[in-house]
Short mmCIF file of C-alpha atoms and ligand atoms in Angstrom, two decimals:
data_model
loop_
_atom_site.label_atom_id
_atom_site.label_comp_id
_atom_site.label_asym_id
_atom_site.label_seq_id
_atom_site.Cartn_x
_atom_site.Cartn_y
_atom_site.Cartn_z
CA MET A 134 70.66 38.83 -49.92
CA SER A 135 67.07 39.23 -48.65
CA GLY A 136 65.23 40.02 -51.61
CA ILE A 137 65.60 40.84 -55.90
CA LEU A 138 62.95 43.36 -56.96
CA VAL A 139 62.82 43.04 -60.57
CA VAL A 140 61.06 46.29 -62.63
CA THR A 141 59.96 44.87 -65.91
CA GLU A 142 58.73 47.05 -68.60
CA GLN A 143 55.48 46.57 -70.99
CA HIS A 144 53.95 48.45 -73.94
CA ASP A 145 50.29 48.63 -74.23
CA GLY A 146 50.33 44.78 -72.78
CA VAL A 147 53.12 43.61 -74.65
CA TRP A 148 56.29 42.53 -73.05
CA ASN A 149 60.14 43.89 -73.40
CA LYS A 150 61.03 40.39 -73.98
CA MET A 151 64.20 42.04 -72.11
CA SER A 152 61.80 41.91 -69.25
CA LEU A 153 61.30 38.54 -69.20
CA GLU A 154 65.29 37.92 -69.51
CA THR A 155 65.79 40.13 -66.29
CA LEU A 156 63.54 37.61 -64.41
CA ALA A 157 65.67 34.70 -65.33
CA ALA A 158 68.90 36.51 -64.04
CA GLY A 159 67.08 37.36 -61.11
CA GLN A 160 66.02 33.50 -60.31
CA GLN A 161 69.80 32.68 -61.77
CA ILE A 162 70.85 35.14 -58.04
CA GLY A 163 68.36 33.19 -56.17
CA GLY A 164 67.04 33.60 -52.85
CA SER A 165 63.39 36.02 -52.81
CA VAL A 166 62.50 37.40 -56.17
CA SER A 167 59.81 39.49 -56.63
CA ALA A 168 58.56 40.81 -60.19
CA ALA A 169 56.82 44.23 -60.90
CA VAL A 170 54.79 45.21 -63.76
CA LEU A 171 54.08 49.46 -64.53
CA GLY A 172 51.09 51.02 -66.38
CA GLN A 173 47.90 51.53 -66.51
CA GLY A 174 45.40 48.22 -66.13
CA VAL A 175 48.20 45.59 -65.73
CA ASP A 176 45.88 43.06 -64.32
CA ALA A 177 46.61 40.16 -67.09
CA LEU A 178 50.34 40.83 -67.13
CA ALA A 179 50.38 40.62 -63.52
CA LYS A 180 48.99 37.41 -64.00
CA GLU A 181 50.89 36.16 -66.21
CA LEU A 182 54.09 37.48 -64.11
CA ALA A 183 52.70 35.26 -61.31
CA GLY A 184 53.33 32.28 -63.75
CA PHE A 185 56.90 32.36 -62.87
CA ALA A 186 58.86 30.90 -59.51
CA LEU A 187 58.53 34.69 -57.84
CA ASP A 188 57.51 35.67 -54.41
CA LYS A 189 55.32 38.23 -55.09
CA VAL A 190 54.31 40.21 -58.70
CA TYR A 191 52.86 43.93 -57.85
CA ALA A 192 50.80 45.41 -60.08
CA VAL A 193 51.29 48.84 -60.37
CA SER A 194 49.16 50.77 -61.75
CA HIS A 195 47.91 54.57 -62.44
CA ASP A 196 46.99 56.85 -65.18
CA LEU A 197 49.88 58.93 -64.66
CA LEU A 198 51.31 55.61 -65.67
CA LYS A 199 50.07 54.86 -69.09
CA GLY A 200 52.89 56.62 -71.28
CA TYR A 201 56.49 56.51 -70.21
CA THR A 202 57.59 59.49 -68.39
CA ALA A 203 60.74 59.63 -66.13
CA ASP A 204 59.31 61.58 -63.49
CA GLY A 205 56.40 59.19 -63.50
CA GLN A 206 58.07 56.30 -63.26
CA THR A 207 60.88 57.14 -61.58
CA ALA A 208 58.23 58.42 -58.91
CA ALA A 209 56.62 55.55 -58.86
CA ILE A 210 59.17 53.04 -58.19
CA GLU A 211 60.86 54.89 -55.74
CA GLN A 212 57.41 54.35 -53.37
CA LEU A 213 57.24 50.28 -54.05
CA ILE A 214 61.22 50.04 -53.50
CA LYS A 215 60.16 52.01 -49.70
CA HIS A 216 57.08 49.78 -49.63
CA VAL A 217 59.11 46.71 -50.66
CA ASN A 218 62.59 47.18 -49.24
CA PRO A 219 64.62 44.94 -51.40
CA ASP A 220 68.29 44.41 -51.44
CA LEU A 221 68.17 44.02 -54.73
CA VAL A 222 66.73 46.19 -57.99
CA LEU A 223 67.06 44.81 -61.76
CA PHE A 224 65.91 46.41 -64.85
CA PRO A 225 66.07 45.46 -68.36
CA HIS A 226 68.86 47.48 -69.64
CA THR A 227 66.06 49.38 -72.24
CA TYR A 228 65.71 52.60 -73.59
CA GLU A 229 63.46 53.78 -71.25
CA VAL A 230 65.80 52.46 -67.90
CA ARG A 231 68.79 54.57 -68.86
CA ASP A 232 66.95 57.40 -68.97
CA PHE A 233 65.01 57.10 -65.56
CA ALA A 234 67.47 54.72 -63.73
CA PRO A 235 70.48 56.43 -62.76
CA LYS A 236 67.87 58.88 -61.20
CA LEU A 237 66.32 56.99 -59.34
CA ALA A 238 69.72 55.11 -58.26
CA ALA A 239 70.51 58.07 -56.77
CA ARG A 240 67.23 58.60 -54.66
CA PHE A 241 68.87 56.14 -52.80
CA GLY A 242 72.14 57.66 -52.59
CA SER A 243 72.71 54.75 -55.09
CA VAL A 244 74.26 54.13 -58.74
CA LEU A 245 73.35 51.83 -61.75
CA ILE A 246 75.50 49.35 -62.32
CA SER A 247 74.16 49.19 -66.18
CA ASP A 248 74.41 47.25 -68.82
CA VAL A 249 75.42 43.45 -67.45
CA VAL A 250 76.48 41.07 -69.62
CA GLY A 251 76.44 38.16 -67.26
CA LEU A 252 77.31 37.16 -63.35
CA ARG A 253 78.17 34.48 -60.97
CA ILE A 254 77.57 34.35 -57.01
CA GLU A 255 80.72 34.69 -54.93
CA GLY A 256 80.31 34.53 -50.92
CA GLY A 257 76.55 34.25 -51.48
CA SER A 258 76.56 37.59 -53.21
CA PRO A 259 76.01 38.76 -57.15
CA ILE A 260 79.14 40.11 -58.94
CA PHE A 261 78.18 41.83 -62.55
CA ILE A 262 80.06 41.64 -65.48
CA ARG A 263 80.22 44.67 -67.27
CA GLN A 264 82.06 45.57 -70.70
CA LEU A 265 84.85 48.52 -70.58
CA PHE A 266 86.26 50.18 -73.43
CA GLN A 267 83.71 49.06 -76.04
CA GLY A 268 84.26 45.68 -75.01
CA LYS A 269 88.02 45.71 -74.80
CA LEU A 270 87.69 44.50 -70.96
CA ASN A 271 85.37 42.53 -69.05
CA ALA A 272 84.84 44.30 -65.86
CA ASP A 273 83.84 42.15 -62.30
CA VAL A 274 81.30 44.95 -60.22
CA GLN A 275 80.30 44.45 -57.23
CA ALA A 276 77.68 46.46 -55.08
CA THR A 277 78.79 48.00 -51.75
CA GLY A 278 77.54 50.13 -49.36
CA PRO A 279 73.77 50.67 -47.95
CA ALA A 280 71.25 48.42 -50.16
CA PRO A 281 69.30 48.84 -52.26
CA HIS A 282 71.45 48.69 -54.90
CA PHE A 283 70.37 48.84 -58.57
CA ALA A 284 71.28 46.98 -62.08
CA SER A 285 70.59 46.73 -65.21
CA MET A 286 70.47 43.72 -68.01
CA GLN A 287 71.97 43.87 -71.31
CA ALA A 288 69.46 41.80 -73.88
CA GLY A 289 70.73 38.71 -75.04
CA ALA A 290 72.42 38.31 -71.84
CA PHE A 291 70.46 36.06 -70.22
CA ARG A 292 68.25 33.55 -71.21
CA ALA A 293 64.13 33.93 -70.93
CA ASP A 294 63.29 30.52 -71.90
CA SER A 295 65.21 29.12 -68.40
CA LEU A 296 62.51 30.93 -66.45
CA LYS A 297 61.16 28.42 -64.02
CA ALA A 298 57.32 28.25 -63.75
CA GLY A 299 55.82 28.53 -60.21
CA SER A 300 52.41 30.33 -58.13
CA ALA A 301 53.43 33.61 -57.21
CA THR A 302 50.55 36.54 -55.36
CA VAL A 303 49.92 39.23 -56.97
CA GLU A 304 49.66 42.70 -55.10
CA ALA A 305 47.59 45.12 -56.59
CA PHE A 306 50.20 48.69 -55.42
CA ALA A 307 48.92 52.23 -56.16
CA PRO A 308 51.58 55.01 -56.61
CA THR A 309 50.60 58.24 -55.76
CA LEU A 310 51.61 60.32 -58.07
CA ASP A 311 50.68 64.05 -59.06
CA ALA A 312 50.72 65.25 -62.84
CA GLY A 313 51.52 68.44 -61.43
CA LYS A 314 55.14 67.01 -60.76
CA ILE A 315 55.31 65.22 -64.03
CA ARG A 316 58.03 67.46 -65.99
CA GLN A 317 57.59 65.32 -69.48
CA LYS A 318 54.73 64.47 -72.08
CA PRO A 319 54.91 61.21 -73.35
CA GLU A 320 55.41 60.74 -76.78
CA ALA A 321 55.54 58.07 -79.23
CA PRO A 322 58.40 55.55 -78.38
CA PHE A 323 61.52 55.45 -80.17
CA ARG A 324 61.74 52.39 -83.15
CA GLU A 325 64.04 50.97 -84.58
CA SER A 326 64.71 51.74 -88.50
CA ALA A 327 63.08 49.19 -90.62
CA ARG A 328 64.98 45.72 -90.73
CA ALA A 329 64.43 43.99 -94.27
CA VAL A 330 65.78 40.52 -92.41
CA ASP A 331 65.23 39.74 -88.97
CA LEU A 332 67.56 37.43 -87.73
CA THR A 333 66.28 37.75 -83.84
CA ALA A 334 63.36 34.94 -84.89
CA ALA A 335 66.03 32.88 -87.00
CA GLU A 336 66.16 29.31 -85.63
CA LEU A 337 68.97 28.27 -87.57
CA ILE A 338 71.75 31.25 -88.14
CA VAL A 339 75.26 30.32 -90.24
CA SER A 340 77.61 33.30 -89.51
CA VAL A 341 80.62 34.52 -91.70
CA GLY A 342 83.62 35.91 -90.25
CA ARG A 343 86.83 37.77 -92.34
CA GLY A 344 88.05 33.41 -92.66
CA ILE A 345 86.23 33.60 -96.36
CA LYS A 346 89.38 35.51 -97.31
CA GLU A 347 86.67 37.87 -100.24
CA LYS A 348 83.71 38.09 -101.46
CA ASP A 349 83.51 35.77 -104.12
CA ASN A 350 84.34 32.86 -101.86
CA ILE A 351 80.82 34.10 -99.54
CA HIS A 352 78.74 31.72 -101.91
CA ILE A 353 80.47 28.22 -100.40
CA VAL A 354 78.85 29.66 -96.77
CA GLU A 355 75.29 30.51 -99.00
CA GLU A 356 75.27 26.87 -99.79
CA LEU A 357 75.75 25.92 -96.66
CA ALA A 358 72.96 27.73 -95.12
CA LYS A 359 70.53 27.01 -97.79
CA VAL A 360 71.30 23.76 -97.54
CA LEU A 361 70.00 24.17 -93.90
CA GLY A 362 67.80 25.39 -94.21
CA ALA A 363 68.99 28.63 -92.08
CA GLU A 364 69.51 32.59 -92.76
CA LEU A 365 72.84 33.60 -93.27
CA ALA A 366 74.63 35.99 -90.88
CA ALA A 367 78.13 37.94 -90.10
CA SER A 368 80.56 39.66 -88.27
CA ARG A 369 81.28 42.98 -88.92
CA PRO A 370 84.20 43.10 -91.68
CA ILE A 371 82.18 41.45 -93.63
CA CYS A 372 79.19 44.17 -93.43
CA ASP A 373 81.59 46.54 -92.91
CA SER A 374 83.08 45.88 -96.94
CA GLY A 375 80.10 45.45 -98.54
CA TRP A 376 80.32 41.40 -98.98
CA LEU A 377 76.79 40.87 -97.29
CA PRO A 378 74.28 43.93 -95.72
CA MET A 379 74.53 45.76 -92.30
CA GLU A 380 71.40 44.57 -91.49
CA ARG A 381 72.78 40.80 -91.45
CA GLN A 382 75.78 41.99 -89.24
CA VAL A 383 75.64 39.83 -85.75
CA GLY A 384 77.18 41.75 -81.90
CA SER A 385 77.17 44.85 -80.30
CA SER A 386 76.14 46.73 -83.21
CA GLY A 387 74.67 44.50 -85.07
CA GLN A 388 71.65 42.42 -84.19
CA THR A 389 71.32 40.57 -81.11
CA VAL A 390 70.22 36.75 -81.94
CA SER A 391 69.31 33.89 -80.29
CA PRO A 392 68.82 30.57 -82.41
CA LYS A 393 68.60 27.44 -81.82
CA VAL A 394 72.07 26.64 -83.59
CA TYR A 395 74.55 29.39 -84.55
CA MET A 396 77.26 28.13 -86.88
CA ALA A 397 80.34 30.66 -87.06
CA VAL A 398 82.60 30.18 -90.07
CA GLY A 399 85.89 31.60 -89.92
CA ILE A 400 84.80 33.90 -87.26
CA SER A 401 87.56 34.32 -84.37
CA GLY A 402 84.92 35.34 -81.34
CA ALA A 403 85.75 39.00 -80.81
CA ILE A 404 83.39 40.71 -77.49
CA GLN A 405 81.68 42.45 -80.11
CA HIS A 406 81.02 39.43 -81.92
CA LEU A 407 80.31 37.52 -78.44
CA VAL A 408 77.31 39.50 -76.90
CA GLY A 409 75.27 39.66 -80.26
CA MET A 410 74.81 35.87 -80.20
CA LYS A 411 75.99 33.68 -77.41
CA GLY A 412 72.85 33.62 -76.16
CA ALA A 413 72.38 31.02 -78.94
CA LYS A 414 71.35 27.25 -77.25
CA THR A 415 73.85 25.55 -79.20
CA ILE A 416 77.06 27.18 -80.94
CA VAL A 417 79.22 25.50 -83.79
CA ALA A 418 82.65 27.18 -84.68
CA ILE A 419 85.10 26.33 -87.84
CA ASN A 420 88.29 27.97 -87.53
CA LYS A 421 91.59 26.89 -88.27
CA ASP A 422 93.11 28.42 -84.90
CA ALA A 423 92.60 26.11 -82.53
CA ASN A 424 93.32 29.24 -79.77
CA ALA A 425 90.67 31.35 -81.74
CA PRO A 426 88.61 33.31 -78.79
CA ILE A 427 84.73 31.61 -80.49
CA PHE A 428 86.00 28.28 -79.18
CA GLU A 429 85.66 29.28 -75.39
CA VAL A 430 81.71 29.75 -76.29
CA ALA A 431 81.15 27.23 -78.80
CA ASP A 432 79.77 23.90 -77.85
CA TYR A 433 80.77 21.66 -80.68
CA GLY A 434 84.14 23.07 -82.66
CA ILE A 435 86.12 21.74 -85.89
CA VAL A 436 89.55 23.20 -86.35
CA GLY A 437 89.80 23.19 -89.73
CA ASP A 438 90.42 25.21 -92.34
CA LEU A 439 86.42 26.23 -93.96
CA PHE A 440 87.22 25.83 -97.52
CA GLU A 441 87.19 22.12 -97.03
CA VAL A 442 85.38 21.83 -93.88
CA VAL A 443 82.34 23.52 -95.84
CA PRO A 444 82.10 21.76 -98.56
CA ALA A 445 82.71 18.15 -96.99
CA LEU A 446 79.72 19.29 -94.63
CA ILE A 447 77.57 20.34 -97.21
CA GLU A 448 78.02 17.12 -99.12
CA GLU A 449 77.26 15.11 -95.21
CA ILE A 450 73.73 17.33 -94.70
CA LYS A 451 73.26 16.69 -98.65
CA LYS A 452 73.33 12.70 -98.06
CA ALA A 453 71.37 12.62 -95.10
CA LYS A 454 68.45 14.58 -96.31
CA ALA A 455 68.84 12.20 -99.39
C1 LIG B 664 82.87 49.64 -81.35
C2 LIG B 664 83.09 48.50 -81.80
C3 LIG B 664 81.69 47.76 -82.57
C4 LIG B 664 82.10 46.49 -82.87
N1 LIG B 664 80.61 45.70 -82.97
C5 LIG B 664 80.84 44.97 -83.74
C6 LIG B 664 79.62 43.86 -84.20
O1 LIG B 664 78.77 44.29 -83.98
N2 LIG B 664 80.10 42.44 -84.99
C7 LIG B 664 81.54 42.08 -85.12
O2 LIG B 664 80.96 40.89 -86.04
N3 LIG B 664 82.09 42.97 -84.54
C8 LIG B 664 82.38 43.75 -84.29
N4 LIG B 664 83.47 44.82 -83.90
C9 LIG B 664 84.62 44.20 -84.38
C10 LIG B 664 85.25 43.26 -83.52
O3 LIG B 664 85.92 43.77 -83.08
C11 LIG B 664 86.45 42.20 -85.06
O4 LIG B 664 86.97 43.09 -85.86
C12 LIG B 664 85.22 41.69 -85.31
O5 LIG B 664 84.38 40.79 -84.71
C13 LIG B 664 86.42 40.56 -86.52
O6 LIG B 664 85.50 39.72 -87.16
P1 LIG B 664 85.83 38.65 -87.74
O7 LIG B 664 85.78 37.35 -87.02
O8 LIG B 664 85.06 37.39 -88.85
O9 LIG B 664 87.43 38.47 -88.61
P2 LIG B 664 88.89 38.22 -87.60
O10 LIG B 664 88.87 38.45 -86.02
O11 LIG B 664 89.76 38.56 -88.63
O12 LIG B 664 89.24 36.20 -87.40
C14 LIG B 664 88.93 35.83 -88.51
C15 LIG B 664 88.91 34.13 -88.05
O13 LIG B 664 88.97 33.50 -89.21
C16 LIG B 664 90.07 32.23 -89.04
N5 LIG B 664 90.18 31.90 -90.48
C17 LIG B 664 90.97 32.55 -91.72
N6 LIG B 664 90.92 31.53 -92.33
C18 LIG B 664 90.46 30.54 -92.07
C19 LIG B 664 89.79 29.30 -92.67
N7 LIG B 664 90.59 29.07 -93.65
N8 LIG B 664 88.94 28.30 -92.12
C20 LIG B 664 88.83 28.47 -91.27
N9 LIG B 664 88.98 30.04 -90.21
C21 LIG B 664 89.95 30.62 -91.13
C22 LIG B 664 91.23 33.14 -87.66
O14 LIG B 664 91.04 31.94 -87.47
C23 LIG B 664 89.92 34.03 -87.51
O15 LIG B 664 90.30 33.38 -86.04
C24 LIG B 664 83.23 45.68 -83.15
C25 LIG B 664 84.04 46.66 -83.18
C26 LIG B 664 84.18 47.89 -82.53
C27 LIG B 664 85.18 48.35 -82.04
#
């Protein structure tokens, strides 16, 4: 592996936070890692990137990169790749990347290994983990054929707070872009609909699953969340049943969270739930089935009946706080 180029994403000077997670993925693979930031006037952002353990930071600036267009982005990164000559190009798996990166990869006779949820190194090369059939299977994917190879990293799959600090040099790179060859007009970026509850900012989350049996029992975990000062979250069946509002759902079709502590109560640990919370620093699971998959990702596990364990926990926490 002679080099990795991480292409970050920013809007109006603000990072898409998946950019930093993707840098962490690059550092995890190791070897020579460089990063690029694109836009118009990106010096301040490039300087920020230079504070991480990277070989080089490329500040790619052009008036035509002020707003996102697939043609502009593709042309600029294509020229940068030809200049840097990396083996592997990593992207955050954002809406923009989904739009332009397959085309960019095709220009190099390659494909995009998209939506990567994890990786490991074998024989010095990265093996990327991707989900298939809506999360029912995990596939190992290895890039073959001539470099460069391309991969995009899913939100929450790598931890930005594991980034190693350092000091990199910044190189300005001015792509040659022709307005006549850009077929799109930048529009206002896609916005997720406003959420009444932002679980992504919560430091403590108590999450409840189907083990709670019925709506009238939810108050048990609600009280646990209250004594801990935690946000209440849930697996999908709980929200589908209307026992808690949809915005409290964690998982592939809910929110992706990365709190300091995530307490999973009566949750089996289906992959669609895990992808939304496995970025938590510490995972505590309470489940009566010792073989439940949630215990594979848990740092602390209690095998027991939640209707006994949770009230006992609440009592102990109250005593400790008194
Ligand atoms: C396209 C798609 C998207 C999806 N998106 C999401 C998503 O975003 N989020 C999500 O969560 N799911 C999602 N799912 C659903 C997912 O596959 C699982 O069905 C779901 O996560 C299971 O929820 P659960 O763990 O609460 O329930 P179950 O799988 O039924 O698990 C209940 C657990 O409670 C335990 N239990 C039972 N009684 C007790 C007790 N008294 N004390 C302690 N433990 C007990 C059981 O041992 C069991 O492990 C999605 C599925 C698909 C197909």
